[in-house]
PDB file of C-alpha atoms in Angstrom:
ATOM      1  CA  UNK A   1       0.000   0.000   0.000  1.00 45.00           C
ATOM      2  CA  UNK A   2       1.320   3.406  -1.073  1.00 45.00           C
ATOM      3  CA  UNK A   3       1.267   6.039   1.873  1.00 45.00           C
ATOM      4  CA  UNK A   4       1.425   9.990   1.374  1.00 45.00           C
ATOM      5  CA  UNK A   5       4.527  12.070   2.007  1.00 43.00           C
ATOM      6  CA  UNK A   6       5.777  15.381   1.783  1.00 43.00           C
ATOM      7  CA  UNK A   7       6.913  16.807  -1.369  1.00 38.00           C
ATOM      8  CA  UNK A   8      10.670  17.804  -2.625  1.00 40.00           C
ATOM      9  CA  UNK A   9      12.075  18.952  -5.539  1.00 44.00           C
ATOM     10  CA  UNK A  10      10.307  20.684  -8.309  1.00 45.00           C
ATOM     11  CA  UNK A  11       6.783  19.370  -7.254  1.00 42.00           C
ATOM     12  CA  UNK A  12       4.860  22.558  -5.538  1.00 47.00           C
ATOM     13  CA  UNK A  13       5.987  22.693  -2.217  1.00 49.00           C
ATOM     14  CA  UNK A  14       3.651  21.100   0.474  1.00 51.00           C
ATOM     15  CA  UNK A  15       1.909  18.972  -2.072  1.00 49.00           C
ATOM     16  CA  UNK A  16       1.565  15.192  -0.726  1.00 50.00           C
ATOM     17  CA  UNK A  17       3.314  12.591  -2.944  1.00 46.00           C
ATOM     18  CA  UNK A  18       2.877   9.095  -2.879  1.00 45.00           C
ATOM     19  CA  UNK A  19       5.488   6.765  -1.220  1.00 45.00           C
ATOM     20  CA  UNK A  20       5.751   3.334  -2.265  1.00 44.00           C
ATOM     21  CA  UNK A  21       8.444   1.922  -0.297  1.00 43.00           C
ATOM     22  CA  UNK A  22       7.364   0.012   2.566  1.00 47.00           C
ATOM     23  CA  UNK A  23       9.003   0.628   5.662  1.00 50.00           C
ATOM     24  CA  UNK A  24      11.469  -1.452   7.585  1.00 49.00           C
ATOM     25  CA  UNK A  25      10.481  -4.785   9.358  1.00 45.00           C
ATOM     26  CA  UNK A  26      12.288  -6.008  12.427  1.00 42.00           C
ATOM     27  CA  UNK A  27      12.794  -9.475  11.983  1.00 45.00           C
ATOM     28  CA  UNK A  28      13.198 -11.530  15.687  1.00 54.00           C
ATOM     29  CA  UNK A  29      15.106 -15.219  15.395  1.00 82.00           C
ATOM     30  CA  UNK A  30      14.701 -17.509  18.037  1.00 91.00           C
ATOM     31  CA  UNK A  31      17.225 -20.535  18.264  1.00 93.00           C
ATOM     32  CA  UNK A  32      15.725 -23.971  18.749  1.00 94.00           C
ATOM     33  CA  UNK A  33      17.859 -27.592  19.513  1.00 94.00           C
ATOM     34  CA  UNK A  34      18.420 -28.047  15.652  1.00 93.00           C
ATOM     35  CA  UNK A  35      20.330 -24.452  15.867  1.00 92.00           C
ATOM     36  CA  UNK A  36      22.891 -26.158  18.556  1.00 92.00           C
ATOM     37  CA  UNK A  37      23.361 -29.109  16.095  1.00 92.00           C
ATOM     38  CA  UNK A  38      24.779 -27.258  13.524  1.00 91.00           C
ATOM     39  CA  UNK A  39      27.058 -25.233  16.270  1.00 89.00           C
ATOM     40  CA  UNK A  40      30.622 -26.008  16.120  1.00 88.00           C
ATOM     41  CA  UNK A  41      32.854 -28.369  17.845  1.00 86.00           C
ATOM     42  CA  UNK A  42      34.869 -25.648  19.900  1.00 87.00           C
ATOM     43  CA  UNK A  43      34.092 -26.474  23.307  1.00 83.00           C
ATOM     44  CA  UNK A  44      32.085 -23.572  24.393  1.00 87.00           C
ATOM     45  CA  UNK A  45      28.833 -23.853  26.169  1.00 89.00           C
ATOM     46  CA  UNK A  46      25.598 -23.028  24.129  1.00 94.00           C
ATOM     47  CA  UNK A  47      22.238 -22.712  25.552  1.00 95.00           C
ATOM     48  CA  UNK A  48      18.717 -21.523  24.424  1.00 95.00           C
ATOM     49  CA  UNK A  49      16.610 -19.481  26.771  1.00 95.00           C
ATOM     50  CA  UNK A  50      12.987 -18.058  25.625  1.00 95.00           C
ATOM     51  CA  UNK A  51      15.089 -18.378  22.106  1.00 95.00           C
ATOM     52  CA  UNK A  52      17.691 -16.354  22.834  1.00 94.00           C
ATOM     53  CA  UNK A  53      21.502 -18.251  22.659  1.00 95.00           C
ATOM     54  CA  UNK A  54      24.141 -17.807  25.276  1.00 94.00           C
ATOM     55  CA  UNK A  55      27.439 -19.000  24.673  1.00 93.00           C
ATOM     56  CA  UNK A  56      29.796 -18.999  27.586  1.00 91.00           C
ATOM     57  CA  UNK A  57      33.828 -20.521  27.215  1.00 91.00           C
ATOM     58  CA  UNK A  58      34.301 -24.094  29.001  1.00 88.00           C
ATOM     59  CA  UNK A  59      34.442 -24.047  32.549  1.00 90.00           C
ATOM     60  CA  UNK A  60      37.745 -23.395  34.803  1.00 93.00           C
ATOM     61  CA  UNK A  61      39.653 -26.160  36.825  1.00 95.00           C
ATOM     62  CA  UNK A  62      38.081 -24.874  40.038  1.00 95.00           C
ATOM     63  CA  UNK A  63      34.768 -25.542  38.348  1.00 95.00           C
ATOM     64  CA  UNK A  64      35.463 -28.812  37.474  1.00 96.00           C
ATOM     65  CA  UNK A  65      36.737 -29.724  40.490  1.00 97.00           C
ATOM     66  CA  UNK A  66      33.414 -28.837  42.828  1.00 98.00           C
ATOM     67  CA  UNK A  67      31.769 -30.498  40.037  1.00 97.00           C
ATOM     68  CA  UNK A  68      33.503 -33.854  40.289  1.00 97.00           C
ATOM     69  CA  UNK A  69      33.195 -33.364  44.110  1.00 98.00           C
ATOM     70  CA  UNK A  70      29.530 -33.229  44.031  1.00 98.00           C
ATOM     71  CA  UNK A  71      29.134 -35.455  41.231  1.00 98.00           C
ATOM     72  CA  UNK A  72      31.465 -38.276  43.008  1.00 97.00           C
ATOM     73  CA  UNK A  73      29.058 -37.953  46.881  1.00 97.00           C
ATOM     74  CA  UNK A  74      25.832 -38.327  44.375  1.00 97.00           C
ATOM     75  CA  UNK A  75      26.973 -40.972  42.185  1.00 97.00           C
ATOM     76  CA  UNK A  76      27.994 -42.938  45.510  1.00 98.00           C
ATOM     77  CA  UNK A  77      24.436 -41.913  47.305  1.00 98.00           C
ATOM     78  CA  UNK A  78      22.797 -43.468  43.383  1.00 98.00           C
ATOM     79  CA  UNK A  79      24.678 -46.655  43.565  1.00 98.00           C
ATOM     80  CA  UNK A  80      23.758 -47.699  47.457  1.00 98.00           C
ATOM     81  CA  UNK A  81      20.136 -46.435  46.886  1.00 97.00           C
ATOM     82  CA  UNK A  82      19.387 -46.463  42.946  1.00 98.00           C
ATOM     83  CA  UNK A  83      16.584 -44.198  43.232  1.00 98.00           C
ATOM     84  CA  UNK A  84      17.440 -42.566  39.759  1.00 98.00           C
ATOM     85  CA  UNK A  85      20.282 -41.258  37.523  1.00 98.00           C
ATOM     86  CA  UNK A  86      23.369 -38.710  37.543  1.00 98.00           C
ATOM     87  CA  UNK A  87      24.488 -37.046  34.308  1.00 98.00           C
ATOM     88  CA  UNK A  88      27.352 -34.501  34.057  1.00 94.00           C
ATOM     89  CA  UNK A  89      27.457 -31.078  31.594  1.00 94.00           C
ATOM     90  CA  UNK A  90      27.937 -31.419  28.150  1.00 91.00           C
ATOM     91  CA  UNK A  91      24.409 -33.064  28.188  1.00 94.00           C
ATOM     92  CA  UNK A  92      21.547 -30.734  26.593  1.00 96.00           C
ATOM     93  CA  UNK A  93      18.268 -30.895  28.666  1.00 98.00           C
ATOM     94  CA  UNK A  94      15.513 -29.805  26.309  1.00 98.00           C
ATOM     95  CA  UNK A  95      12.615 -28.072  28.096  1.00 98.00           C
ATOM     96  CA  UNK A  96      10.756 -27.002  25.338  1.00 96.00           C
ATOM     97  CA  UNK A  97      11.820 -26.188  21.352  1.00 93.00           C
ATOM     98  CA  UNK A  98      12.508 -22.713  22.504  1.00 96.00           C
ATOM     99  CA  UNK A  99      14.625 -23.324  26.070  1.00 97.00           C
ATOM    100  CA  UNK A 100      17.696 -25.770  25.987  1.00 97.00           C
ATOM    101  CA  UNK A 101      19.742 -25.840  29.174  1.00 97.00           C
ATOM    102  CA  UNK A 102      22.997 -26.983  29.878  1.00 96.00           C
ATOM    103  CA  UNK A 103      23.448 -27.967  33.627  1.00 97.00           C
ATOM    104  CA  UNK A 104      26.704 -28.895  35.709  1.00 97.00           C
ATOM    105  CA  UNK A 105      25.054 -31.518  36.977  1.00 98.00           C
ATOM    106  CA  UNK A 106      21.453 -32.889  36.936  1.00 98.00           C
ATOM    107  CA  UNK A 107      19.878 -36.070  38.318  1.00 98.00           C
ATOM    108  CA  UNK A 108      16.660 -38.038  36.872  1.00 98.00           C
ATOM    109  CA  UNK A 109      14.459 -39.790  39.504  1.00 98.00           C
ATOM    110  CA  UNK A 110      13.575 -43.441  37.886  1.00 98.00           C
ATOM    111  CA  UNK A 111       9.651 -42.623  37.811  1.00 98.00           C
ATOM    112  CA  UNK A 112      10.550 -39.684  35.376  1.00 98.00           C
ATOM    113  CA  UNK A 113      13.160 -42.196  32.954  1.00 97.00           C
ATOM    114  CA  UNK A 114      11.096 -41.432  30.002  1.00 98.00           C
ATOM    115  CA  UNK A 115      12.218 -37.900  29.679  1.00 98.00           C
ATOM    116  CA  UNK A 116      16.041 -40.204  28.801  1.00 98.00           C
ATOM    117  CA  UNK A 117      16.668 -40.267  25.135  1.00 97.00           C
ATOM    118  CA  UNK A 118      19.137 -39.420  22.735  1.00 95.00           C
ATOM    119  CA  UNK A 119      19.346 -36.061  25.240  1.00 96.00           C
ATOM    120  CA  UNK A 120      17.266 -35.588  28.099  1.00 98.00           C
ATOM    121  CA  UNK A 121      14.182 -34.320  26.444  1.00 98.00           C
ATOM    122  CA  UNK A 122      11.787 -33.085  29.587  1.00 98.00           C
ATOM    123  CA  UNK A 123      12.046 -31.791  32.732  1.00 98.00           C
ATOM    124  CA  UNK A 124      14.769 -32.992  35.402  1.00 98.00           C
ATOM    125  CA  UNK A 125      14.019 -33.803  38.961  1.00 98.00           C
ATOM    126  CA  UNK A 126      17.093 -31.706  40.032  1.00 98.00           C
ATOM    127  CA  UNK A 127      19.435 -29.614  38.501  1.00 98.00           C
ATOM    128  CA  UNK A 128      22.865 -28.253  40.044  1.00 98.00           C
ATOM    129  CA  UNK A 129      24.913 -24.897  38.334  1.00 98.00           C
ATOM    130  CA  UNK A 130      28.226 -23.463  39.509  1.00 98.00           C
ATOM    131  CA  UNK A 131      28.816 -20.574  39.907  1.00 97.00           C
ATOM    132  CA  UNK A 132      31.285 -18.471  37.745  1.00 93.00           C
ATOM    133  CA  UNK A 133      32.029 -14.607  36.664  1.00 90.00           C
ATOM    134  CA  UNK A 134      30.922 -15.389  33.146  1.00 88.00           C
ATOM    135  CA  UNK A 135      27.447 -17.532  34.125  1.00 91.00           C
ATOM    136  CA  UNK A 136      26.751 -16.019  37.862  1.00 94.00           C
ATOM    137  CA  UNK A 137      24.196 -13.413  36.247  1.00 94.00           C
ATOM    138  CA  UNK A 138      22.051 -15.831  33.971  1.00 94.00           C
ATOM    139  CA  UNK A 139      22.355 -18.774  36.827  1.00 96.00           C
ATOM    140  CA  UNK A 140      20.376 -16.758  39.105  1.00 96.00           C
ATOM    141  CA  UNK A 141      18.425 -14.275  36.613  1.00 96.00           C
ATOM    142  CA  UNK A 142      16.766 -16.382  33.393  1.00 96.00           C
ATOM    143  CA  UNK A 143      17.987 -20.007  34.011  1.00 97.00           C
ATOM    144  CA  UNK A 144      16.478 -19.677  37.448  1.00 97.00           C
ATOM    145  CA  UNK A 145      12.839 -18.561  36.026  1.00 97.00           C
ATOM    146  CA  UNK A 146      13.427 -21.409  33.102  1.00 97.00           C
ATOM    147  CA  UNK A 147      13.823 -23.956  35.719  1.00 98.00           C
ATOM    148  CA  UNK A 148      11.150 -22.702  37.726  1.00 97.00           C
ATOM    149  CA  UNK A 149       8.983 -22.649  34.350  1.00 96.00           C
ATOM    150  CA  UNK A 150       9.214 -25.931  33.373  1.00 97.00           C
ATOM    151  CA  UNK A 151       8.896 -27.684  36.905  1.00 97.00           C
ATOM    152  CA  UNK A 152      12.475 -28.852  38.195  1.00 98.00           C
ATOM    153  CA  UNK A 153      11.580 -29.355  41.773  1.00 98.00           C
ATOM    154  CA  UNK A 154      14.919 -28.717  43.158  1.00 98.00           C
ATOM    155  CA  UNK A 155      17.885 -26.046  42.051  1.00 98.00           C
ATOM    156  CA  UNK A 156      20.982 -25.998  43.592  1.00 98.00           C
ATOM    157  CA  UNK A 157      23.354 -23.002  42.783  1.00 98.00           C
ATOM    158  CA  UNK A 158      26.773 -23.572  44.187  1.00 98.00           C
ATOM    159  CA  UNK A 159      28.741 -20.387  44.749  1.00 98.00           C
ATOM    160  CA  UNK A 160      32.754 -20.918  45.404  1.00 97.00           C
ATOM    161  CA  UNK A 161      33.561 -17.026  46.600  1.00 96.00           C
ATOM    162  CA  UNK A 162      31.148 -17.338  48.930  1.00 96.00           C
ATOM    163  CA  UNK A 163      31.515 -20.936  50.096  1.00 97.00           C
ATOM    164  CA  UNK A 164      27.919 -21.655  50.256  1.00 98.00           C
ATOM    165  CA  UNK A 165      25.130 -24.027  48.827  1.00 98.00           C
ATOM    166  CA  UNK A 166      21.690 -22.856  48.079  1.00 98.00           C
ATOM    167  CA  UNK A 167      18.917 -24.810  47.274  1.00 98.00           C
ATOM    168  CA  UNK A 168      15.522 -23.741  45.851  1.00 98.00           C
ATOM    169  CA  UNK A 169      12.416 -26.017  46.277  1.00 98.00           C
ATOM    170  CA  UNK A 170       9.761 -25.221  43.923  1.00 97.00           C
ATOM    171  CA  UNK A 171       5.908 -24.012  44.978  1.00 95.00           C
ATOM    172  CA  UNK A 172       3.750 -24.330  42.299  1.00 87.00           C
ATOM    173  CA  UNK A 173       5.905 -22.005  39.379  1.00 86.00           C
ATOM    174  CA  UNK A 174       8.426 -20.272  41.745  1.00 94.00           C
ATOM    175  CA  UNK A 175      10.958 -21.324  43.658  1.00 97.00           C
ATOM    176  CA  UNK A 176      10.757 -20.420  47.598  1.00 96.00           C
ATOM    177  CA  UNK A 177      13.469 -18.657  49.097  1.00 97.00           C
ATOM    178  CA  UNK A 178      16.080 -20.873  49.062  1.00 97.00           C
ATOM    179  CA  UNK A 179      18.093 -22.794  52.027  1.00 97.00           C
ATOM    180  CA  UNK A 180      21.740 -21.681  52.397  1.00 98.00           C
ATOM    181  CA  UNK A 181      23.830 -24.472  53.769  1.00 98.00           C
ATOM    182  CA  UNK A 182      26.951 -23.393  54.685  1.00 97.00           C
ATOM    183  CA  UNK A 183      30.086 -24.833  56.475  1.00 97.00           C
ATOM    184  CA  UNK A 184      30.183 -26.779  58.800  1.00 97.00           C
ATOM    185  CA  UNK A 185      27.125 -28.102  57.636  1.00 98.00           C
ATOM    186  CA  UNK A 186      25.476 -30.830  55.356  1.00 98.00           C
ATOM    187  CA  UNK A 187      23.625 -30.935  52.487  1.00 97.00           C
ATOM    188  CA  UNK A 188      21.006 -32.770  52.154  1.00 97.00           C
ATOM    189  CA  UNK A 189      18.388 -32.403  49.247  1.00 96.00           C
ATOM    190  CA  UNK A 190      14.700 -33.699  49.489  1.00 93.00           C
ATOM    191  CA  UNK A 191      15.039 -35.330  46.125  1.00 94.00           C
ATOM    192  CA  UNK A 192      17.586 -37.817  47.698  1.00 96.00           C
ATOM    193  CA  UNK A 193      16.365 -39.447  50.971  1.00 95.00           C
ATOM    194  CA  UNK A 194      19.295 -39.719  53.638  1.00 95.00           C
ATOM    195  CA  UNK A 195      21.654 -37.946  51.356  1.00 97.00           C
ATOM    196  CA  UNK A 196      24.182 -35.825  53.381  1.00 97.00           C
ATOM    197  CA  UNK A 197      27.282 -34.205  51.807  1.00 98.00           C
ATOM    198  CA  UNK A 198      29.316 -31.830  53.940  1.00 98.00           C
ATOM    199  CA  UNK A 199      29.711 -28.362  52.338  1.00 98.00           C
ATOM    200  CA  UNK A 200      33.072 -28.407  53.535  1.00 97.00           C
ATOM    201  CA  UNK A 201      33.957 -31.641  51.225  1.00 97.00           C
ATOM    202  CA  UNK A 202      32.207 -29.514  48.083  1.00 98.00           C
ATOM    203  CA  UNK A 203      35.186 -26.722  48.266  1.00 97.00           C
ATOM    204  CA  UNK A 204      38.032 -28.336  50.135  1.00 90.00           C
ATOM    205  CA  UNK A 205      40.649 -30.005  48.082  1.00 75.00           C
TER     206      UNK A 205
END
């Protein structure tokens, strides 16, 4: 459709002239799981929240070393009481086409096993991220509401400057304020029945 504008040149000045050009159109991508597939192999983290991609480097050795920590108390606590599964980042966790998360660590309770295909494709039982200057922001800001979204019933954010634990238990779509465990004491998690892990163990080489 051709819309009126003002006049230049040697057309009487003021008269209207027709404009046929149509005006600019913002154009708004969103990323889905097929996006990720054709990333490259370069060892940086990509994730997908409300469309939008992140892309963070790979994780420090700190990192990695709370992660084996935890990871090492939960895969113990699995094998004496087999109550579900452990899986370690990389592993996409695809909440939805438009929100693919990349957890340290997650854990899948054997009534939800379904959800375990070629990628975890649904909603974990409990999720675990760690803490770092690149990731501390979206951890706590968009991940957290993601999380909270799609119904993980427990979020743990680990935080190594401060030396603390928290843990968020989910109340219908939000997460409550969350528990702080700090040393000298344990963590326990209500996903895990008698599962105790001293906060000092999570830090402490």
């Amino acid at each position: 459709m051709c819309a009126l504008a003002h006049s230049r040149g040697n057309v009487e000045a003021g008269a209207p002239l027709l404009s046929c050009y149509n005006p600019a159109m913002l154009i708004s991508t969103k990323f889905t799981h097929a996006d990720l597939l054709e990333a490259p192999d370069d060892g940086k983290r990509r994730e997908i929240v409300e469309g939008e991609l992140f892309v963070t480097p790979s994780p420090n050795l700190d990192h990695q070393r709370i992660s084996r920590r935890i990871g090492l108390a939960m895969a113990n606590y699995l094998e004496a009481n087999p109550v579900g599964e452990m899986f370690y980042a990389p592993m996409d966790v695809i909440l939805s086409d438009f929100d693919v998360l990349e957890p340290d660590l997650l854990v899948v309770l054997n009534e939800h096993r379904d959800i375990l295909k070629t990628w975890v494709e649904g909603t974990p039982d409990l999720v675990i991220e760690i803490l770092s200057p690149t990731t501390s922001k979206r951890d706590r800001g968009v991940k957290l509401k993601a999380y909270a979204r799609h119904g993980v019933t427990e979020y743990w954010i680990v935080d190594p400057d401060q030396r603390i634990i928290e843990v968020y238990r989910l109340d219908r779509e939000r997460y409550l304020a969350p528990r702080v465990f700090r040393e000298p004491e344990h963590i326990t998690s209500s996903m895990l029945p008698s599962f105790s892990l001293p906060v000092s163990r999570v830090f402490n080489p």
